[in-house]
């Protein structure tokens, strides 16, 4: 069972709140023009290299803030899997790395390939979110899968078809198999194409940077924040914090027992217990299964 809300994910919680608050502040203060990058004139002509350091600090429009917040909220399971220290170290490293490498690749590689037409890099931490998405893709297994039938069937089934023949016919029809992670990729894809082609470049760089960090092929990839910043010392356990872990384990065990009993009751009373597709989609963003 997935833990609802921001339980044990303080970094993800701060990230979501920051995305919303930062977007509101720069919108109210009318400083949106400071966060995007144009290779010409911002960098080559005016020498505003400070933009390289701040262009991922905030999005410039409401749609991107919405989809980014949904994506980060769903990707909070990565922090829950790794722990806040490793997750914060990963975010810090990739924020610096992608902030520097993305404008460089745009100026040196993508502009010549497009005959100097590609010049704009939109603001917002899209590369960072895609770096987290790469870890989500590699480490988080899918909970369930479903088949989506393609509407290219040549003819409807005959009315006298038996249930077994109907099932065999459905299995033979053209379809694609998707998982519950599909909804996360849809939200992230919206970010990637929101300000095409610059946003797509940032998304690709973030995805590659995330996998490069995972494969430990980037310099200083093992860097971590000091552990004392994330320690939680218990009062009755000599400062080790193991008492809290034991309480969490007992609480999850009791919660799991209750869920099992409820599940058995549902099996006895509700049959297969299947949920509508709309409920499954909403559960991806409210933490319930």
mmCIF file of C-alpha atoms in Angstrom:
data_model
loop_
_atom_site.group_PDB
_atom_site.id
_atom_site.type_symbol
_atom_site.label_atom_id
_atom_site.label_comp_id
_atom_site.label_asym_id
_atom_site.label_seq_id
_atom_site.Cartn_x
_atom_site.Cartn_y
_atom_site.Cartn_z
ATOM 1 C CA UNK A 1 0.000 0.000 0.000
ATOM 2 C CA UNK A 2 1.365 3.410 -0.944
ATOM 3 C CA UNK A 3 1.784 5.890 1.902
ATOM 4 C CA UNK A 4 -0.457 8.896 1.205
ATOM 5 C CA UNK A 5 0.623 12.513 1.141
ATOM 6 C CA UNK A 6 4.119 13.778 1.870
ATOM 7 C CA UNK A 7 4.839 11.279 4.645
ATOM 8 C CA UNK A 8 8.634 10.915 5.048
ATOM 9 C CA UNK A 9 9.253 13.113 1.976
ATOM 10 C CA UNK A 10 10.175 16.601 3.261
ATOM 11 C CA UNK A 11 12.339 17.458 0.248
ATOM 12 C CA UNK A 12 9.553 16.684 -2.227
ATOM 13 C CA UNK A 13 7.100 18.644 -0.109
ATOM 14 C CA UNK A 14 9.400 21.665 -0.101
ATOM 15 C CA UNK A 15 9.931 21.288 -3.858
ATOM 16 C CA UNK A 16 6.191 21.390 -4.611
ATOM 17 C CA UNK A 17 5.582 24.368 -2.335
ATOM 18 C CA UNK A 18 8.587 26.165 -3.780
ATOM 19 C CA UNK A 19 7.379 25.713 -7.366
ATOM 20 C CA UNK A 20 4.067 27.390 -6.587
ATOM 21 C CA UNK A 21 5.392 30.166 -4.345
ATOM 22 C CA UNK A 22 8.291 31.069 -6.640
ATOM 23 C CA UNK A 23 6.010 31.288 -9.680
ATOM 24 C CA UNK A 24 3.603 33.559 -7.812
ATOM 25 C CA UNK A 25 6.391 35.817 -6.560
ATOM 26 C CA UNK A 26 8.069 36.370 -9.916
ATOM 27 C CA UNK A 27 4.680 36.906 -11.534
ATOM 28 C CA UNK A 28 3.612 39.515 -8.989
ATOM 29 C CA UNK A 29 6.989 41.254 -9.018
ATOM 30 C CA UNK A 30 7.106 41.195 -12.842
ATOM 31 C CA UNK A 31 10.564 39.591 -13.000
ATOM 32 C CA UNK A 32 9.741 36.817 -15.456
ATOM 33 C CA UNK A 33 12.064 38.273 -18.071
ATOM 34 C CA UNK A 34 15.101 37.511 -15.904
ATOM 35 C CA UNK A 35 14.800 33.720 -15.921
ATOM 36 C CA UNK A 36 14.831 32.576 -19.550
ATOM 37 C CA UNK A 37 17.974 32.341 -21.672
ATOM 38 C CA UNK A 38 18.544 33.512 -25.217
ATOM 39 C CA UNK A 39 21.999 32.607 -26.416
ATOM 40 C CA UNK A 40 21.959 35.782 -28.473
ATOM 41 C CA UNK A 41 21.854 38.395 -27.028
ATOM 42 C CA UNK A 42 21.887 37.322 -23.358
ATOM 43 C CA UNK A 43 25.101 35.285 -23.346
ATOM 44 C CA UNK A 44 27.218 36.007 -26.413
ATOM 45 C CA UNK A 45 26.386 39.701 -26.781
ATOM 46 C CA UNK A 46 25.490 41.034 -23.333
ATOM 47 C CA UNK A 47 27.480 38.584 -21.221
ATOM 48 C CA UNK A 48 24.648 37.886 -18.754
ATOM 49 C CA UNK A 49 26.174 34.631 -17.550
ATOM 50 C CA UNK A 50 24.307 34.848 -14.252
ATOM 51 C CA UNK A 51 21.252 33.597 -16.132
ATOM 52 C CA UNK A 52 22.945 30.192 -16.352
ATOM 53 C CA UNK A 53 22.710 29.934 -12.565
ATOM 54 C CA UNK A 54 19.067 30.987 -12.105
ATOM 55 C CA UNK A 55 17.130 29.841 -15.178
ATOM 56 C CA UNK A 56 15.848 26.709 -13.376
ATOM 57 C CA UNK A 57 14.620 28.599 -10.323
ATOM 58 C CA UNK A 58 11.036 29.085 -11.487
ATOM 59 C CA UNK A 59 8.539 28.518 -14.281
ATOM 60 C CA UNK A 60 6.989 31.429 -16.107
ATOM 61 C CA UNK A 61 3.420 30.226 -16.701
ATOM 62 C CA UNK A 62 0.689 28.537 -14.711
ATOM 63 C CA UNK A 63 0.365 25.435 -16.875
ATOM 64 C CA UNK A 64 3.967 24.406 -16.362
ATOM 65 C CA UNK A 65 3.691 25.005 -12.614
ATOM 66 C CA UNK A 66 0.634 22.744 -12.459
ATOM 67 C CA UNK A 67 2.180 19.852 -14.378
ATOM 68 C CA UNK A 68 5.522 20.202 -12.595
ATOM 69 C CA UNK A 69 3.804 20.085 -9.194
ATOM 70 C CA UNK A 70 1.842 16.979 -10.188
ATOM 71 C CA UNK A 71 5.015 15.321 -11.457
ATOM 72 C CA UNK A 72 7.053 16.087 -8.331
ATOM 73 C CA UNK A 73 4.217 14.940 -6.078
ATOM 74 C CA UNK A 74 4.039 11.614 -7.896
ATOM 75 C CA UNK A 75 7.827 11.218 -7.967
ATOM 76 C CA UNK A 76 8.030 11.614 -4.185
ATOM 77 C CA UNK A 77 8.248 7.819 -3.952
ATOM 78 C CA UNK A 78 11.874 8.102 -5.074
ATOM 79 C CA UNK A 79 12.694 10.103 -1.955
ATOM 80 C CA UNK A 80 10.790 7.614 0.176
ATOM 81 C CA UNK A 81 12.861 4.811 -1.347
ATOM 82 C CA UNK A 82 16.253 6.525 -1.084
ATOM 83 C CA UNK A 83 15.854 8.656 1.996
ATOM 84 C CA UNK A 84 15.969 12.439 2.197
ATOM 85 C CA UNK A 85 19.769 12.697 2.373
ATOM 86 C CA UNK A 86 20.471 10.859 -0.858
ATOM 87 C CA UNK A 87 17.525 12.510 -2.589
ATOM 88 C CA UNK A 88 18.623 16.008 -1.546
ATOM 89 C CA UNK A 89 22.166 15.263 -2.703
ATOM 90 C CA UNK A 90 20.851 14.023 -6.038
ATOM 91 C CA UNK A 91 18.715 17.137 -6.535
ATOM 92 C CA UNK A 92 21.547 19.505 -5.616
ATOM 93 C CA UNK A 93 24.060 17.794 -7.876
ATOM 94 C CA UNK A 94 21.752 17.563 -10.886
ATOM 95 C CA UNK A 95 20.444 21.094 -10.427
ATOM 96 C CA UNK A 96 23.974 22.448 -10.756
ATOM 97 C CA UNK A 97 24.987 19.998 -13.482
ATOM 98 C CA UNK A 98 21.965 20.500 -15.740
ATOM 99 C CA UNK A 99 21.948 24.270 -15.192
ATOM 100 C CA UNK A 100 25.459 24.476 -16.613
ATOM 101 C CA UNK A 101 25.386 21.796 -19.294
ATOM 102 C CA UNK A 102 22.022 22.574 -20.929
ATOM 103 C CA UNK A 103 22.831 26.136 -22.115
ATOM 104 C CA UNK A 104 26.262 24.922 -23.190
ATOM 105 C CA UNK A 105 24.801 22.151 -25.349
ATOM 106 C CA UNK A 106 22.223 24.535 -26.778
ATOM 107 C CA UNK A 107 24.895 27.050 -27.763
ATOM 108 C CA UNK A 108 27.543 24.660 -29.081
ATOM 109 C CA UNK A 109 25.590 21.736 -30.557
ATOM 110 C CA UNK A 110 21.895 22.413 -31.111
ATOM 111 C CA UNK A 111 22.204 25.921 -32.561
ATOM 112 C CA UNK A 112 24.621 24.858 -35.332
ATOM 113 C CA UNK A 113 22.513 21.768 -36.071
ATOM 114 C CA UNK A 114 19.420 23.948 -36.562
ATOM 115 C CA UNK A 115 21.307 26.575 -38.590
ATOM 116 C CA UNK A 116 21.299 28.980 -35.632
ATOM 117 C CA UNK A 117 17.506 29.029 -35.373
ATOM 118 C CA UNK A 118 17.299 27.437 -31.917
ATOM 119 C CA UNK A 119 18.123 30.210 -29.516
ATOM 120 C CA UNK A 120 15.636 30.092 -26.619
ATOM 121 C CA UNK A 121 15.843 28.088 -23.392
ATOM 122 C CA UNK A 122 12.631 28.356 -21.331
ATOM 123 C CA UNK A 123 12.808 28.815 -17.555
ATOM 124 C CA UNK A 124 11.939 26.155 -15.028
ATOM 125 C CA UNK A 125 13.430 22.995 -13.500
ATOM 126 C CA UNK A 126 12.290 20.676 -16.288
ATOM 127 C CA UNK A 127 15.768 19.052 -16.560
ATOM 128 C CA UNK A 128 15.791 18.388 -12.823
ATOM 129 C CA UNK A 129 12.323 16.825 -12.888
ATOM 130 C CA UNK A 130 13.321 14.565 -15.770
ATOM 131 C CA UNK A 131 16.453 13.535 -13.893
ATOM 132 C CA UNK A 132 14.181 12.397 -11.047
ATOM 133 C CA UNK A 133 11.869 10.760 -13.588
ATOM 134 C CA UNK A 134 14.803 8.703 -14.871
ATOM 135 C CA UNK A 135 15.302 7.327 -11.352
ATOM 136 C CA UNK A 136 11.572 6.651 -11.074
ATOM 137 C CA UNK A 137 11.677 4.747 -14.361
ATOM 138 C CA UNK A 138 14.671 2.669 -13.277
ATOM 139 C CA UNK A 139 13.837 1.894 -9.645
ATOM 140 C CA UNK A 140 10.075 2.007 -9.044
ATOM 141 C CA UNK A 141 8.183 -1.067 -10.292
ATOM 142 C CA UNK A 142 4.714 -0.793 -11.727
ATOM 143 C CA UNK A 143 1.767 -1.733 -9.521
ATOM 144 C CA UNK A 144 -0.528 -2.998 -12.251
ATOM 145 C CA UNK A 145 -0.785 -3.179 -16.034
ATOM 146 C CA UNK A 146 -3.702 -2.854 -18.405
ATOM 147 C CA UNK A 147 -4.367 -3.367 -22.096
ATOM 148 C CA UNK A 148 -5.654 -0.568 -24.279
ATOM 149 C CA UNK A 149 -7.476 -1.902 -27.332
ATOM 150 C CA UNK A 150 -6.835 -0.019 -30.541
ATOM 151 C CA UNK A 151 -9.977 0.927 -32.518
ATOM 152 C CA UNK A 152 -8.943 -0.785 -35.740
ATOM 153 C CA UNK A 153 -10.985 -3.967 -35.477
ATOM 154 C CA UNK A 154 -12.281 -4.996 -38.927
ATOM 155 C CA UNK A 155 -15.711 -6.184 -37.789
ATOM 156 C CA UNK A 156 -17.712 -6.619 -34.559
ATOM 157 C CA UNK A 157 -17.989 -10.096 -33.029
ATOM 158 C CA UNK A 158 -20.966 -12.206 -34.115
ATOM 159 C CA UNK A 159 -23.899 -12.189 -31.694
ATOM 160 C CA UNK A 160 -23.732 -15.957 -31.189
ATOM 161 C CA UNK A 161 -20.116 -15.849 -29.948
ATOM 162 C CA UNK A 162 -19.539 -17.636 -26.645
ATOM 163 C CA UNK A 163 -17.704 -15.925 -23.754
ATOM 164 C CA UNK A 164 -14.576 -17.986 -24.378
ATOM 165 C CA UNK A 165 -14.534 -17.011 -28.045
ATOM 166 C CA UNK A 166 -15.112 -13.394 -27.070
ATOM 167 C CA UNK A 167 -12.095 -13.456 -24.732
ATOM 168 C CA UNK A 168 -9.937 -15.095 -27.384
ATOM 169 C CA UNK A 169 -11.024 -12.485 -29.905
ATOM 170 C CA UNK A 170 -10.159 -9.626 -27.533
ATOM 171 C CA UNK A 171 -6.724 -11.104 -26.892
ATOM 172 C CA UNK A 172 -6.055 -11.334 -30.614
ATOM 173 C CA UNK A 173 -7.116 -7.746 -31.301
ATOM 174 C CA UNK A 174 -4.374 -5.118 -31.688
ATOM 175 C CA UNK A 175 -3.637 -3.424 -28.386
ATOM 176 C CA UNK A 176 -0.899 -1.840 -26.313
ATOM 177 C CA UNK A 177 -0.013 -2.763 -22.738
ATOM 178 C CA UNK A 178 0.422 0.105 -20.296
ATOM 179 C CA UNK A 179 1.145 0.329 -16.583
ATOM 180 C CA UNK A 180 0.133 2.690 -13.807
ATOM 181 C CA UNK A 181 3.371 4.630 -14.445
ATOM 182 C CA UNK A 182 1.895 5.724 -17.763
ATOM 183 C CA UNK A 183 0.068 8.612 -16.082
ATOM 184 C CA UNK A 184 3.329 10.016 -14.715
ATOM 185 C CA UNK A 185 4.924 9.931 -18.153
ATOM 186 C CA UNK A 186 1.944 11.768 -19.647
ATOM 187 C CA UNK A 187 2.350 14.611 -17.149
ATOM 188 C CA UNK A 188 6.102 14.755 -17.759
ATOM 189 C CA UNK A 189 5.610 14.719 -21.530
ATOM 190 C CA UNK A 190 3.453 17.818 -21.205
ATOM 191 C CA UNK A 191 6.400 19.575 -19.577
ATOM 192 C CA UNK A 192 8.751 18.386 -22.305
ATOM 193 C CA UNK A 193 6.660 19.872 -25.123
ATOM 194 C CA UNK A 194 5.295 22.921 -23.300
ATOM 195 C CA UNK A 195 7.779 25.300 -24.956
ATOM 196 C CA UNK A 196 9.130 23.215 -27.804
ATOM 197 C CA UNK A 197 11.953 22.825 -28.777
ATOM 198 C CA UNK A 198 13.803 24.368 -25.834
ATOM 199 C CA UNK A 199 11.823 22.472 -23.215
ATOM 200 C CA UNK A 200 12.456 19.199 -25.053
ATOM 201 C CA UNK A 201 16.195 19.858 -25.007
ATOM 202 C CA UNK A 202 16.069 20.442 -21.257
ATOM 203 C CA UNK A 203 14.024 17.282 -20.706
ATOM 204 C CA UNK A 204 16.448 15.171 -22.749
ATOM 205 C CA UNK A 205 19.462 16.574 -20.923
ATOM 206 C CA UNK A 206 17.815 15.910 -17.561
ATOM 207 C CA UNK A 207 16.932 12.317 -18.471
ATOM 208 C CA UNK A 208 20.473 11.582 -19.658
ATOM 209 C CA UNK A 209 21.982 13.305 -16.617
ATOM 210 C CA UNK A 210 19.799 11.222 -14.305
ATOM 211 C CA UNK A 211 20.919 7.965 -15.868
ATOM 212 C CA UNK A 212 24.544 9.133 -15.967
ATOM 213 C CA UNK A 213 24.373 9.856 -12.239
ATOM 214 C CA UNK A 214 22.832 6.456 -11.652
ATOM 215 C CA UNK A 215 25.582 4.736 -13.649
ATOM 216 C CA UNK A 216 28.226 6.743 -11.742
ATOM 217 C CA UNK A 217 29.842 8.051 -14.917
ATOM 218 C CA UNK A 218 29.696 11.709 -13.872
ATOM 219 C CA UNK A 219 32.390 13.316 -11.701
ATOM 220 C CA UNK A 220 31.658 13.548 -7.974
ATOM 221 C CA UNK A 221 28.547 11.445 -8.414
ATOM 222 C CA UNK A 222 29.012 9.937 -4.937
ATOM 223 C CA UNK A 223 28.862 13.298 -3.206
ATOM 224 C CA UNK A 224 26.365 13.523 -0.349
ATOM 225 C CA UNK A 225 25.200 16.171 2.085
ATOM 226 C CA UNK A 226 26.574 15.695 5.636
ATOM 227 C CA UNK A 227 24.582 13.068 7.464
ATOM 228 C CA UNK A 228 24.094 15.220 10.560
ATOM 229 C CA UNK A 229 21.781 17.498 8.560
ATOM 230 C CA UNK A 230 19.248 14.676 8.252
ATOM 231 C CA UNK A 231 19.602 12.823 11.539
ATOM 232 C CA UNK A 232 16.578 12.432 13.804
ATOM 233 C CA UNK A 233 17.705 11.595 17.295
ATOM 234 C CA UNK A 234 15.335 9.793 19.636
ATOM 235 C CA UNK A 235 14.856 10.726 23.263
ATOM 236 C CA UNK A 236 14.665 7.242 24.755
ATOM 237 C CA UNK A 237 17.043 5.462 22.411
ATOM 238 C CA UNK A 238 20.354 7.110 23.200
ATOM 239 C CA UNK A 239 20.146 9.407 20.187
ATOM 240 C CA UNK A 240 20.173 6.581 17.661
ATOM 241 C CA UNK A 241 16.712 7.133 16.224
ATOM 242 C CA UNK A 242 15.988 3.400 16.051
ATOM 243 C CA UNK A 243 12.974 3.798 18.317
ATOM 244 C CA UNK A 244 11.237 5.883 15.691
ATOM 245 C CA UNK A 245 12.006 3.287 13.043
ATOM 246 C CA UNK A 246 10.575 0.551 15.238
ATOM 247 C CA UNK A 247 7.434 2.577 15.851
ATOM 248 C CA UNK A 248 7.084 3.165 12.114
ATOM 249 C CA UNK A 249 7.502 -0.556 11.439
ATOM 250 C CA UNK A 250 4.898 -1.471 14.037
ATOM 251 C CA UNK A 251 2.507 1.132 12.672
ATOM 252 C CA UNK A 252 2.922 -0.125 9.116
ATOM 253 C CA UNK A 253 2.441 -3.700 10.328
ATOM 254 C CA UNK A 254 -0.795 -2.826 12.077
ATOM 255 C CA UNK A 255 -1.910 -0.831 9.068
ATOM 256 C CA UNK A 256 -1.113 -3.750 6.784
ATOM 257 C CA UNK A 257 -3.122 -6.123 9.006
ATOM 258 C CA UNK A 258 -6.107 -3.798 8.879
ATOM 259 C CA UNK A 259 -5.834 -3.491 5.125
ATOM 260 C CA UNK A 260 -5.669 -7.267 4.811
ATOM 261 C CA UNK A 261 -8.818 -7.668 6.887
ATOM 262 C CA UNK A 262 -10.623 -5.032 4.866
ATOM 263 C CA UNK A 263 -9.448 -6.683 1.669
ATOM 264 C CA UNK A 264 -10.766 -10.048 2.806
ATOM 265 C CA UNK A 265 -14.111 -8.455 3.592
ATOM 266 C CA UNK A 266 -14.199 -6.870 0.154
ATOM 267 C CA UNK A 267 -13.396 -10.184 -1.493
ATOM 268 C CA UNK A 268 -16.258 -11.814 0.355
ATOM 269 C CA UNK A 269 -18.761 -9.041 -0.275
ATOM 270 C CA UNK A 270 -17.729 -7.301 -3.494
ATOM 271 C CA UNK A 271 -16.509 -10.036 -5.786
ATOM 272 C CA UNK A 272 -13.541 -8.959 -7.927
ATOM 273 C CA UNK A 273 -13.313 -5.450 -6.375
ATOM 274 C CA UNK A 274 -12.279 -3.720 -9.599
ATOM 275 C CA UNK A 275 -12.310 0.070 -9.682
ATOM 276 C CA UNK A 276 -13.252 2.429 -12.499
ATOM 277 C CA UNK A 277 -10.432 3.801 -14.647
ATOM 278 C CA UNK A 278 -11.161 7.361 -13.486
ATOM 279 C CA UNK A 279 -10.633 6.305 -9.857
ATOM 280 C CA UNK A 280 -7.330 4.635 -10.748
ATOM 281 C CA UNK A 281 -6.101 7.828 -12.427
ATOM 282 C CA UNK A 282 -7.045 9.988 -9.430
ATOM 283 C CA UNK A 283 -5.339 7.547 -7.060
ATOM 284 C CA UNK A 284 -2.017 8.208 -8.763
ATOM 285 C CA UNK A 285 -2.039 11.764 -7.426
ATOM 286 C CA UNK A 286 -3.693 11.285 -4.039
ATOM 287 C CA UNK A 287 -1.582 8.328 -2.919
ATOM 288 C CA UNK A 288 -4.237 5.628 -2.663
ATOM 289 C CA UNK A 289 -4.571 2.220 -4.254
#
